[in-house]
XYZ file of C-alpha atoms in Angstrom:
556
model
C -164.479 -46.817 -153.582
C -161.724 -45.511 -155.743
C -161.382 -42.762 -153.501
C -161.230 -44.983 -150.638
C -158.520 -47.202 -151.463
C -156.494 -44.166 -152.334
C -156.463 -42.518 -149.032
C -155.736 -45.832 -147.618
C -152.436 -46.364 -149.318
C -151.470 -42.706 -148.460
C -152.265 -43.438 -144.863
C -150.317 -46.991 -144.935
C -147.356 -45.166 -146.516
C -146.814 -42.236 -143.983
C -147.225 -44.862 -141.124
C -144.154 -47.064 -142.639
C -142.284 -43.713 -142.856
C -143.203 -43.021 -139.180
C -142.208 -46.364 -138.066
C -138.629 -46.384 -140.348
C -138.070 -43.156 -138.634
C -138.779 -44.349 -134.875
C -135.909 -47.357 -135.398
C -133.650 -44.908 -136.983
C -133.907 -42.733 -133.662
C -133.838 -45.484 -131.113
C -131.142 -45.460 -127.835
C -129.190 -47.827 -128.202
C -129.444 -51.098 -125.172
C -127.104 -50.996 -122.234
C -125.070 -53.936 -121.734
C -126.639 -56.214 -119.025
C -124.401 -56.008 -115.593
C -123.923 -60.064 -114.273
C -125.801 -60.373 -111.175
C -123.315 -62.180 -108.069
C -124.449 -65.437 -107.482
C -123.665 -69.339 -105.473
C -124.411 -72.365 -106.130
C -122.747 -75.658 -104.706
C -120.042 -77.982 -106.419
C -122.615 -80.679 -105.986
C -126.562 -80.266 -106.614
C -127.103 -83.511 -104.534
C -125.901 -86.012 -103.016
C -126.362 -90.031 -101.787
C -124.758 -90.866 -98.610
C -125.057 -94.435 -97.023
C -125.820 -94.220 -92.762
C -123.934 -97.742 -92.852
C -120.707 -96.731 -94.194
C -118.008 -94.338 -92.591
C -118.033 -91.860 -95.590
C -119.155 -88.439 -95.804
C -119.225 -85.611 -98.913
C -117.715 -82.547 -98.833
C -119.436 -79.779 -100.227
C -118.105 -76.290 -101.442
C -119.551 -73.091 -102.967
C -118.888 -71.716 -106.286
C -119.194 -68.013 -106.165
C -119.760 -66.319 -109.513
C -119.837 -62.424 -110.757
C -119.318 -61.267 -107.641
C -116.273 -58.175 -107.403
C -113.043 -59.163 -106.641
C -112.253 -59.222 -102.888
C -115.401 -60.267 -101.690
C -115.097 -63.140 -98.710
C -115.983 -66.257 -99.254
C -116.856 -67.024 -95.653
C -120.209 -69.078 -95.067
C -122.226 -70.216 -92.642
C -123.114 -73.640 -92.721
C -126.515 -75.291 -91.893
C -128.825 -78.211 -92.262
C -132.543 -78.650 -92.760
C -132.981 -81.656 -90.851
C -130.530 -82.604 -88.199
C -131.830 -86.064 -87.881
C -131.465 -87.360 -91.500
C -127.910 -85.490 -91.659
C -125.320 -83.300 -89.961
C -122.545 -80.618 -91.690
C -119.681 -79.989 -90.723
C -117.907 -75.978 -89.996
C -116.215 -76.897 -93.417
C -119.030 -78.259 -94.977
C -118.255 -81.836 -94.883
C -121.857 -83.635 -94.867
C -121.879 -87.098 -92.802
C -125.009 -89.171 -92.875
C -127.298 -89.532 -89.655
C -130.482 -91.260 -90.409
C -132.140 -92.593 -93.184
C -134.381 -89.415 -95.440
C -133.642 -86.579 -98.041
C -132.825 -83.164 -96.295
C -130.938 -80.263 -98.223
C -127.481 -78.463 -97.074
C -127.548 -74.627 -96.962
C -124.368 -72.858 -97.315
C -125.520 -68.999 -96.549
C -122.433 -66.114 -97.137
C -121.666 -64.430 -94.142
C -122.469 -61.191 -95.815
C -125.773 -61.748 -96.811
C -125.183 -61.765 -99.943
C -126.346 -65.143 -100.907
C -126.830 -68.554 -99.934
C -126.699 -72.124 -102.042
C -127.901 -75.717 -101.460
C -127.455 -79.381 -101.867
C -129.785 -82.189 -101.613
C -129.139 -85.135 -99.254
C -130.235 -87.959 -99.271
C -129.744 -90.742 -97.243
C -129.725 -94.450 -97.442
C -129.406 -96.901 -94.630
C -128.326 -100.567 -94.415
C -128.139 -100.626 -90.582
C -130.189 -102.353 -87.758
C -130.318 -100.434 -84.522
C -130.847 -101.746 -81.279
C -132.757 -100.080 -78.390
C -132.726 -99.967 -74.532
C -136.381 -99.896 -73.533
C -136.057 -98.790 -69.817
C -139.979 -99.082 -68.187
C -141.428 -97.294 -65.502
C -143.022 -100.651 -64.308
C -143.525 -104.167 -65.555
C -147.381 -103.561 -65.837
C -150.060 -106.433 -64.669
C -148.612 -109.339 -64.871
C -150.055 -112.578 -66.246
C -148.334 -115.161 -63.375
C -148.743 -115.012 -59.535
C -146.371 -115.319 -57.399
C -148.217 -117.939 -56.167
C -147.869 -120.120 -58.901
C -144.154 -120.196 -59.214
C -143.731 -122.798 -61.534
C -145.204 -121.309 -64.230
C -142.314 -119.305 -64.532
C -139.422 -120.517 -62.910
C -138.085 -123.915 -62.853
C -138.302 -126.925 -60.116
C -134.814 -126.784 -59.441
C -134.975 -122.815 -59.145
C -137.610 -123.026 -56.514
C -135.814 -125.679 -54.736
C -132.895 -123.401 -54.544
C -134.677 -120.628 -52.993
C -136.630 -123.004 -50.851
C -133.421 -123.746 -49.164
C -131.969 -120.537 -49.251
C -134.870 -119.250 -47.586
C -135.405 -116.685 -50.123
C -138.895 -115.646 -50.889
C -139.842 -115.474 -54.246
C -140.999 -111.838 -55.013
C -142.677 -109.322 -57.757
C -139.347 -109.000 -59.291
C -139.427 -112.657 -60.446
C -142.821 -111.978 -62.219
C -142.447 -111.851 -66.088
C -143.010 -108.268 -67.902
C -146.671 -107.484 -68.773
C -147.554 -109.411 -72.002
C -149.460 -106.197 -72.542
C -146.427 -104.199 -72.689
C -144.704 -106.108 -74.831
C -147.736 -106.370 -77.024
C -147.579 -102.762 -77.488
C -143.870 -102.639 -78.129
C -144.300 -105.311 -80.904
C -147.246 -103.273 -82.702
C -144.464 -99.883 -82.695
C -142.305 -102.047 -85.099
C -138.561 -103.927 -84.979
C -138.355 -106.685 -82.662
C -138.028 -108.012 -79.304
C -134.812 -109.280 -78.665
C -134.142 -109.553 -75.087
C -136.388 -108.915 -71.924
C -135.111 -108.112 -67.852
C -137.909 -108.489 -65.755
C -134.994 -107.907 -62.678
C -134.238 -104.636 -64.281
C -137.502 -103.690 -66.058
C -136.062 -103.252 -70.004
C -136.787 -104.540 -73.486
C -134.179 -104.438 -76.148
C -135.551 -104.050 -79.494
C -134.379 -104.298 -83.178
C -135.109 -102.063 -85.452
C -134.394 -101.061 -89.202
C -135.814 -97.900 -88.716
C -133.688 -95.607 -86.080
C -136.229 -93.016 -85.931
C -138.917 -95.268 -84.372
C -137.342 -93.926 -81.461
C -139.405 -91.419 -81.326
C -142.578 -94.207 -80.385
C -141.233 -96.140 -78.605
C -141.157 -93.121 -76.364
C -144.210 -92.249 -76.527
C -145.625 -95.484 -74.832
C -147.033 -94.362 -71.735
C -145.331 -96.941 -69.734
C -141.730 -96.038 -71.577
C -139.421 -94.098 -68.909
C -136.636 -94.019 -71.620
C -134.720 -95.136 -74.677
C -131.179 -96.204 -74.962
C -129.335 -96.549 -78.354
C -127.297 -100.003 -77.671
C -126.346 -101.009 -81.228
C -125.938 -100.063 -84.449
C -124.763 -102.499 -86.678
C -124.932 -103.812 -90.759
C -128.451 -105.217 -91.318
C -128.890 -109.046 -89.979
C -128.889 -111.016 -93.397
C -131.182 -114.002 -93.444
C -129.450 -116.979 -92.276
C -129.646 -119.931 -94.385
C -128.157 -121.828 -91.726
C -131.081 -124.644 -89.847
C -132.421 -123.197 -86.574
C -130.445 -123.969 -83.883
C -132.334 -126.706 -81.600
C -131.135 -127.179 -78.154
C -129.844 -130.714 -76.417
C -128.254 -132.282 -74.135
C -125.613 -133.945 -73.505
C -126.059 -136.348 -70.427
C -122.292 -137.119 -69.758
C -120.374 -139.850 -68.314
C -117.724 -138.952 -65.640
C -116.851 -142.500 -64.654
C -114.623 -142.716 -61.195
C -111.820 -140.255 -60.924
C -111.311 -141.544 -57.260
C -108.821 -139.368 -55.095
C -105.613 -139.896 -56.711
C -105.800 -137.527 -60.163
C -103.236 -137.052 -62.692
C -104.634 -133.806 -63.538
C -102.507 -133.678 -66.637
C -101.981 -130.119 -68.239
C -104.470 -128.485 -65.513
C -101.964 -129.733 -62.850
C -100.643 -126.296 -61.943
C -104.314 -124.686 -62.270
C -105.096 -126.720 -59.098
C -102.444 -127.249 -57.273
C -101.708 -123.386 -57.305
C -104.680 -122.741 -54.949
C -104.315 -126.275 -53.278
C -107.830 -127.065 -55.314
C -106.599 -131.041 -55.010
C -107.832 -131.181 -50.983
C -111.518 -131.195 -52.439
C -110.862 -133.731 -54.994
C -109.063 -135.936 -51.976
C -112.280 -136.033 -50.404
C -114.660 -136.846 -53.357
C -115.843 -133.538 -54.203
C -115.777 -132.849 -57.584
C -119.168 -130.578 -58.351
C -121.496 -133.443 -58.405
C -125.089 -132.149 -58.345
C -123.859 -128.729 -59.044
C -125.119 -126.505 -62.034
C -123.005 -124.082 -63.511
C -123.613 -121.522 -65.962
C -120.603 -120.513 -68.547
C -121.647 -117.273 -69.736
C -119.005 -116.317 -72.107
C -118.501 -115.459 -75.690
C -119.127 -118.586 -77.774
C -118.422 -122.566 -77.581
C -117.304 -123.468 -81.298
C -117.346 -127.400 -81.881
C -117.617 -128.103 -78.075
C -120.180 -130.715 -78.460
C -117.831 -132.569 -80.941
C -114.785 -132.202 -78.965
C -113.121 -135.735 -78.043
C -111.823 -134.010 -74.353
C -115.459 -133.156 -73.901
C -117.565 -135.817 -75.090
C -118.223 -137.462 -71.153
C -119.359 -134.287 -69.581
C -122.719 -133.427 -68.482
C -124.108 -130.624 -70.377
C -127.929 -129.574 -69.498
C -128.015 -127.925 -72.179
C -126.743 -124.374 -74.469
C -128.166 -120.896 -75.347
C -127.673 -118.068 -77.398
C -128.767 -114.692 -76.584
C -126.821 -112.993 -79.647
C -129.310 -111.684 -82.006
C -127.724 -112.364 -85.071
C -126.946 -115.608 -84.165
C -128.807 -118.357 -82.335
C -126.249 -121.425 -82.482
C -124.009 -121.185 -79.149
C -121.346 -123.595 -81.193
C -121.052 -122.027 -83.890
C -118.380 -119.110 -83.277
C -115.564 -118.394 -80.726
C -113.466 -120.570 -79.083
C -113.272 -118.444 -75.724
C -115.522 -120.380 -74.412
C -114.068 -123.620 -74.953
C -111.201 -122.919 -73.078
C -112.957 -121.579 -70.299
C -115.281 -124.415 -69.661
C -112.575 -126.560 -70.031
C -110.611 -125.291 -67.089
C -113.986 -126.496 -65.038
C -115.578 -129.340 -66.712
C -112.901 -131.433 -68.596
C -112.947 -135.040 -67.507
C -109.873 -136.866 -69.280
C -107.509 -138.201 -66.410
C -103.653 -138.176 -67.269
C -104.254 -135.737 -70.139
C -106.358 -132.764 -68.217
C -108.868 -132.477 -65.354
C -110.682 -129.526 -64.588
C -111.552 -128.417 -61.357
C -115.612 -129.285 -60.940
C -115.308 -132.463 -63.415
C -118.893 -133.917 -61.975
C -120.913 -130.648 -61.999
C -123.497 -130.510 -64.626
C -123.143 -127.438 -67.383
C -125.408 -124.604 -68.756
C -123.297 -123.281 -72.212
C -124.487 -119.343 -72.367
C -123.501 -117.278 -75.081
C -123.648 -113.125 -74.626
C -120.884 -112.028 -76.395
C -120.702 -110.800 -80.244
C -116.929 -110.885 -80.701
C -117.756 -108.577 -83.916
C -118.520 -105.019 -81.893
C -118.659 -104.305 -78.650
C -121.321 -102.582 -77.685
C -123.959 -102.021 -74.516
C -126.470 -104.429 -75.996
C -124.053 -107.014 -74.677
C -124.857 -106.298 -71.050
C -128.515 -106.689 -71.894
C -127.508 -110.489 -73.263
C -125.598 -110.797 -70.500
C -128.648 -109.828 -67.937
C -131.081 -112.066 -70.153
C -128.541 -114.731 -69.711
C -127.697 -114.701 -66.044
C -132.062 -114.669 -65.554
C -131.810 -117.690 -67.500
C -128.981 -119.432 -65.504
C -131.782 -118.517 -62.368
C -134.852 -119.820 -63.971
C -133.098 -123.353 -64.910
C -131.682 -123.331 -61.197
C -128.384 -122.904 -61.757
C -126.304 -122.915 -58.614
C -122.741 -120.916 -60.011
C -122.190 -118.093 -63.173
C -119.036 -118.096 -64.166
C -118.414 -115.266 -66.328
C -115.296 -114.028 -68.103
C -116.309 -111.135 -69.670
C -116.072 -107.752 -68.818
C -117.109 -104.079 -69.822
C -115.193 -101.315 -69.484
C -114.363 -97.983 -71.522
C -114.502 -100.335 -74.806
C -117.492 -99.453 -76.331
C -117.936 -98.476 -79.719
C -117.626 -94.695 -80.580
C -120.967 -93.918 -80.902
C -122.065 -94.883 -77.789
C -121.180 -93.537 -73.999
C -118.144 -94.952 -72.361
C -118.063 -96.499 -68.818
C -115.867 -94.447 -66.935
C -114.200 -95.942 -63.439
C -117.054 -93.841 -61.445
C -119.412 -95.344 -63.127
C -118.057 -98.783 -61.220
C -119.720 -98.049 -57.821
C -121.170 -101.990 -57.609
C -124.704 -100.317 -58.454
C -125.097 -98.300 -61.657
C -124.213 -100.572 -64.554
C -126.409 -102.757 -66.012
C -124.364 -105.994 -66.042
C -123.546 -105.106 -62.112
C -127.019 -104.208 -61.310
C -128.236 -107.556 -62.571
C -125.353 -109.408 -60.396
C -126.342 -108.129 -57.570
C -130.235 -109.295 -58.206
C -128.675 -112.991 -59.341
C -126.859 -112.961 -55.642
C -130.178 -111.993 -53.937
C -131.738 -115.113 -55.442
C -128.928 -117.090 -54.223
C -126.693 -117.410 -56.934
C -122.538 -117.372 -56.471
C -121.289 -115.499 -59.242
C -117.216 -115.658 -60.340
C -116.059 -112.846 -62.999
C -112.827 -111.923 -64.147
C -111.129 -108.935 -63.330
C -110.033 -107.929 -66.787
C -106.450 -107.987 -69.062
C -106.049 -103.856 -69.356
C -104.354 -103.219 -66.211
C -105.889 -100.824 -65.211
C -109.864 -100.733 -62.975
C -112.238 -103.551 -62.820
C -115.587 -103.073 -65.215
C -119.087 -104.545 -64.714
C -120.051 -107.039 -63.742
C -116.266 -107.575 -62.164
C -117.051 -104.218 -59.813
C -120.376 -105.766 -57.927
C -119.587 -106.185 -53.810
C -121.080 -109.492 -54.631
C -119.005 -110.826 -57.129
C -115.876 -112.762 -56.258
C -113.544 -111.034 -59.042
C -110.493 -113.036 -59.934
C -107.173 -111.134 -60.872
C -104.349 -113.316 -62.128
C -101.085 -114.953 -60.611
C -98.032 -116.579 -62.119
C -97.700 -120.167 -60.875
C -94.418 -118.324 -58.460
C -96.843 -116.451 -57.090
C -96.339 -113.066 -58.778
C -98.537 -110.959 -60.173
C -99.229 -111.360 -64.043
C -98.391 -107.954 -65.848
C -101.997 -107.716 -67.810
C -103.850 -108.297 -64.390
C -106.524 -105.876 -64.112
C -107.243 -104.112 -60.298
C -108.397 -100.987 -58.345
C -110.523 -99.499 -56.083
C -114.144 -99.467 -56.920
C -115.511 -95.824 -56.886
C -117.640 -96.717 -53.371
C -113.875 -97.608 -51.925
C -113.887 -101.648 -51.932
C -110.635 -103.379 -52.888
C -110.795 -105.502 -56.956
C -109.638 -108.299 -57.548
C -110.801 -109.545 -54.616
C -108.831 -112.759 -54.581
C -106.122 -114.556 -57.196
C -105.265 -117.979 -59.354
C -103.324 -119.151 -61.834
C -104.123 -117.207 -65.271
C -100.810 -116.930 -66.524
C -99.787 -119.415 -68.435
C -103.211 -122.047 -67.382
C -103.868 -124.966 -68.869
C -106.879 -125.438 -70.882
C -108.556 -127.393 -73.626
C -108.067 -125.942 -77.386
C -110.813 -126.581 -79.933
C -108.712 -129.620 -81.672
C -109.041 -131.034 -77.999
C -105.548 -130.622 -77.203
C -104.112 -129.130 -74.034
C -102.049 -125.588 -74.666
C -101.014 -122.898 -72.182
C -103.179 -119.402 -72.318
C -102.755 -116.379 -70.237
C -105.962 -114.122 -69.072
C -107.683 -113.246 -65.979
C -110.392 -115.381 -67.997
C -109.156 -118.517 -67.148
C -108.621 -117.730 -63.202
C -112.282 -117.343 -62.687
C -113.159 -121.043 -63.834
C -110.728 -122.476 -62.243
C -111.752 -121.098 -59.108
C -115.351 -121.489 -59.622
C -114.720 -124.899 -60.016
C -113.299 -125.211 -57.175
C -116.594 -123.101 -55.372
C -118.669 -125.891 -56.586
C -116.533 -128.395 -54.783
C -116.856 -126.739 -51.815
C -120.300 -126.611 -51.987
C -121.113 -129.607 -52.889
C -118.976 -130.492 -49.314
C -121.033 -127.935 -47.200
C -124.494 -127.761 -49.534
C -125.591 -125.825 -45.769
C -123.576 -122.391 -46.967
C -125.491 -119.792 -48.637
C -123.588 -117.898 -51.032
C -123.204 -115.294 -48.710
C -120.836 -117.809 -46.395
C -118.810 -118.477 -49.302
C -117.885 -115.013 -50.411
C -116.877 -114.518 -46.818
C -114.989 -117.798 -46.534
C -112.883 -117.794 -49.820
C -111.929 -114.050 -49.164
C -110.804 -114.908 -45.839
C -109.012 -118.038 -47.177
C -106.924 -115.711 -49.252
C -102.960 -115.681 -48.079
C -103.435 -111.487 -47.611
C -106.604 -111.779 -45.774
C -105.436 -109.742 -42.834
C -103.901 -107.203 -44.647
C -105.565 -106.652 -48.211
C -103.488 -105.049 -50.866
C -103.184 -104.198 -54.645
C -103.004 -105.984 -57.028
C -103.783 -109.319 -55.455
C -107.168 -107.836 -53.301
C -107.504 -110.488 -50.502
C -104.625 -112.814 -51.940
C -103.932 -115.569 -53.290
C -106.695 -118.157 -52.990
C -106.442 -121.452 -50.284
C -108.841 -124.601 -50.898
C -107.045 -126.280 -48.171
C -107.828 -123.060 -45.830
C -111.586 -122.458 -47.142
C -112.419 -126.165 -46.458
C -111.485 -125.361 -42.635
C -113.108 -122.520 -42.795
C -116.390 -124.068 -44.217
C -116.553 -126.774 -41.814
C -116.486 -123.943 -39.242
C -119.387 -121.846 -40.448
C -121.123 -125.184 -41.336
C -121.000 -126.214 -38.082
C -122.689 -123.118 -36.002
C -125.957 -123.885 -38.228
């Protein structure tokens, strides 16, 4: 045992020396060469889709030998949620995380970011369908879907009611509902449903729906906060017009009349009684409680704006539009169709502009045809205004048959509407609906005659002259919100007071289609014979389209 324990010391000894003697004969380490690397200045990033900000990114190169180029490529994982720049500034697409790659031209390396993000928006899309699908009415049973009045109108047009007065497939829209967002307007003239969405990329079902020929981005807007405002709930107004007799002291409209010898019709008695006319226009703020408006006859009011239901609760366009039509208020202001009975349509969201406002505006004028209305006016119009993100109308786009607005004029005519728009304030070419072949499109005179400066006109891109005729909207007379008369300039205010003056006429000669009276007021116009720009057929004549009418009454 002794013996033992000796050996093992001796052995534990020599392997201590052994090991004192490896360390003493070690190499020494070599020093540890940096390896070139990149990162970015950020590691991630938030970026909000509703906001016009973006992040700009960079790349830190480190230990790499002096000289080398800094050049990168720069890419992104998913173009959808997120879309860089050539120097790397990162601007938000659609809501989701994706990462930024910034790779070095020479191979050498390549760094990323995360993105993500966030999105306050709504979006709003064009459903375009392939068909309307089985519908639930018949064409035989009419008023299931379309008013008395409407089917008295095309009675005595005789125009046939068709499939394209049959509503959308309550299928279809079933199926669009269960996709998510919703509904907002429908066209069963033009076959679309505009939908409202939070979520941009349900896009990507909506076109997968068999019966889905294609998707339109029309809006994109802050998110619709919850109105704590009552519903709005519609009335009417029933109006009180009294005797104006044939002798009026037109007031502050005297000039809007008078201009276009408008005061022949009121000589006789006609004044728009029995008439209908829509107002489709941007908003009627405090119309209802307006003093020069309380004896009118208003059927009733409608708004097609999504984020906001109550036609008087915004803009005052509207007020002085109708006003140049259906003010009643003798010695202070009297509009040109006084006795007609109004529809109040509002289509316009004076926030943006963007396309969905041509589907309010075609889901407005379907409206004015299922109530009956006899007369749109509508002074409005669309040209290259739209908001960036969205494609701009371009003059040969105005061909009276490719935009939406226009397309759904023409239907309205076919179911024998008479439709009045104004040409426009830029100066410049007529937009939609303004650029239909049947659409009397009102450019704007001076009370001397001249042509006002903001006036727009042009040939259409098919070759047909626009405006087609003129009246007073420089310096008109019209109705503010206080209920005051003022003086405002715009081709706006020309197309009611010449619709106005349509309903007149028509109430005189009930016989004309619409048709007659395109043909008669453009030949009434003082440059009939000889059309020219900026004043289309001329200047408009009352006295001259009475004669006229009486004429083409009379061969029926």
């Amino acid at each position: 045992m002794i013996l033992y324990a000796r050996h093992f010391l001796i052995g534990f000894f020599a392997f201590f020396i052994f090991l004192s003697a490896c360390k003493k004969t070690e190499i020494p380490e070599t020093p540890k060469v940096p390896v070139p690397s990149i990162r970015m200045n950020l590691d991630s990033t938030i970026l909000a889709n509703d906001s016009f900000f973006g992040t700009r990114l960079s790349v830190i190169m480190e230990n790499f030998p002096q000289g080398t180029s800094d050049a990168v490529e720069w890419r992104v994982e998913n173009p959808r949620i997120a879309e860089v720049t050539t120097e790397g500034t990162v601007w938000p697409k659609g809501a989701g995380i994706t990462y930024v790659f910034a790779k070095l031209l020479n191979g050498k390396g390549e760094a990323k970011c995360k993105v993500i993000v966030t999105d306050g928006n709504d979006y709003k899309f064009r459903l375009v369908l392939k068909d309307k699908g089985k519908s639930d009415y018949a064409i035989s049973n009419p008023e299931a879907f379309l008013s008395r009045k409407a089917i008295e109108r095309r009675r005595k047009r005789n125009i046939s009611i068709d499939e394209s007065d049959l509503p959308i497939s309550s299928e279809y829209l079933k199926a669009i509902k269960a996709v998510g967002g919703e509904i907002v307007t429908k066209s069963k003239w033009l076959n679309t449903v505009c939908v409202n969405v939070q979520d941009q990329f349900l896009i990507d079902k909506y076109k997968a729906l068999p019966f889905v020929k294609e998707v339109v981005l029309v809006y994109v807007g802050k998110r619709k906060q919850k109105s704590v405002a009552p519903k709005y709930v519609n009335s009417s107004q029933p109006g009180n017009p009294g005797s104006l007799g044939t002798i009026i002291d037109y007031g502050a409209a005297a000039l809007n009349i008078t201009t276009v010898k408008g005061e022949n019709l009121h000589q006789q008695g006609y004044k728009g009684a029995g008439i209908d006319i829509a107002v489709i226009d941007a908003g009627f703020i405090g119309l209802k409680n307006n003093p020069a408006f309380n004896n009118i006859h208003i059927k009733g009011a409608k708004s097609f704006v999504y984020e906001n239901d109550d036609p008087y609760s915004i803009d005052t366009h509207g007020v002085w539009v109708t006003s140049c039509m259906a003010t009643n208020k003798p010695g202070k202001y009297v509009g040109t169709a006084p006795e007609a009975n109004y529809w109040l349509l509002r289509t316009e969201d004076s926030a943006d502009e963007y396309p969905v406002e041509e589907d309010y505006w075609t889901s407005a004028i379907e409206f004015a045809d299922s109530v009956g209305v006899d007369l749109v006016n509508s002074s409005l119009s669309y040209t290259d205004g739209y908001s960036y993100l969205t494609k701009k109308y371009s003059s040969s786009d105005m061909d009276g048959k490719t935009a939406m607005a226009t397309r759904a004029a023409n239907l309205a005519f076919s179911k024998g509407m008479f439709i009045v728009n104004c040409a426009g304030n830029e100066q410049k070419w007529v937009g939609t609906p303004a650029d239909s072949p049947n659409v009397l499109t009102l450019g704007s005179i001076y009370s001397n005659g001249t042509a006002s400066y903001f006036t727009s006109w042009g040939m259409t891109a098919d070759g047909r002259i626009k405006p087609d005729v003129m009246a007073l909207g420089g310096s008109a007379g019209v109705i503010n919100i206080a209920g005051e008369a003022e003086n405002r300039s715009g081709t706006s205010y020309a197309s009611p007071i010449m619709c106005g003056l349509i309903a007149c006429l028509w109430e005189a000669y009930p016989a004309l289609s619409n048709k007659d009276l395109l043909e008669i007021i453009r030949k009434s116009a003082d440059r009939a014979s000889q059309p020219e720009l900026p004043f289309g057929y001329g200047i408009a004549d009352m006295k001259k389209a009475m004669e006229l009418a009486k004429i083409r009454a009379g061969s029926k």
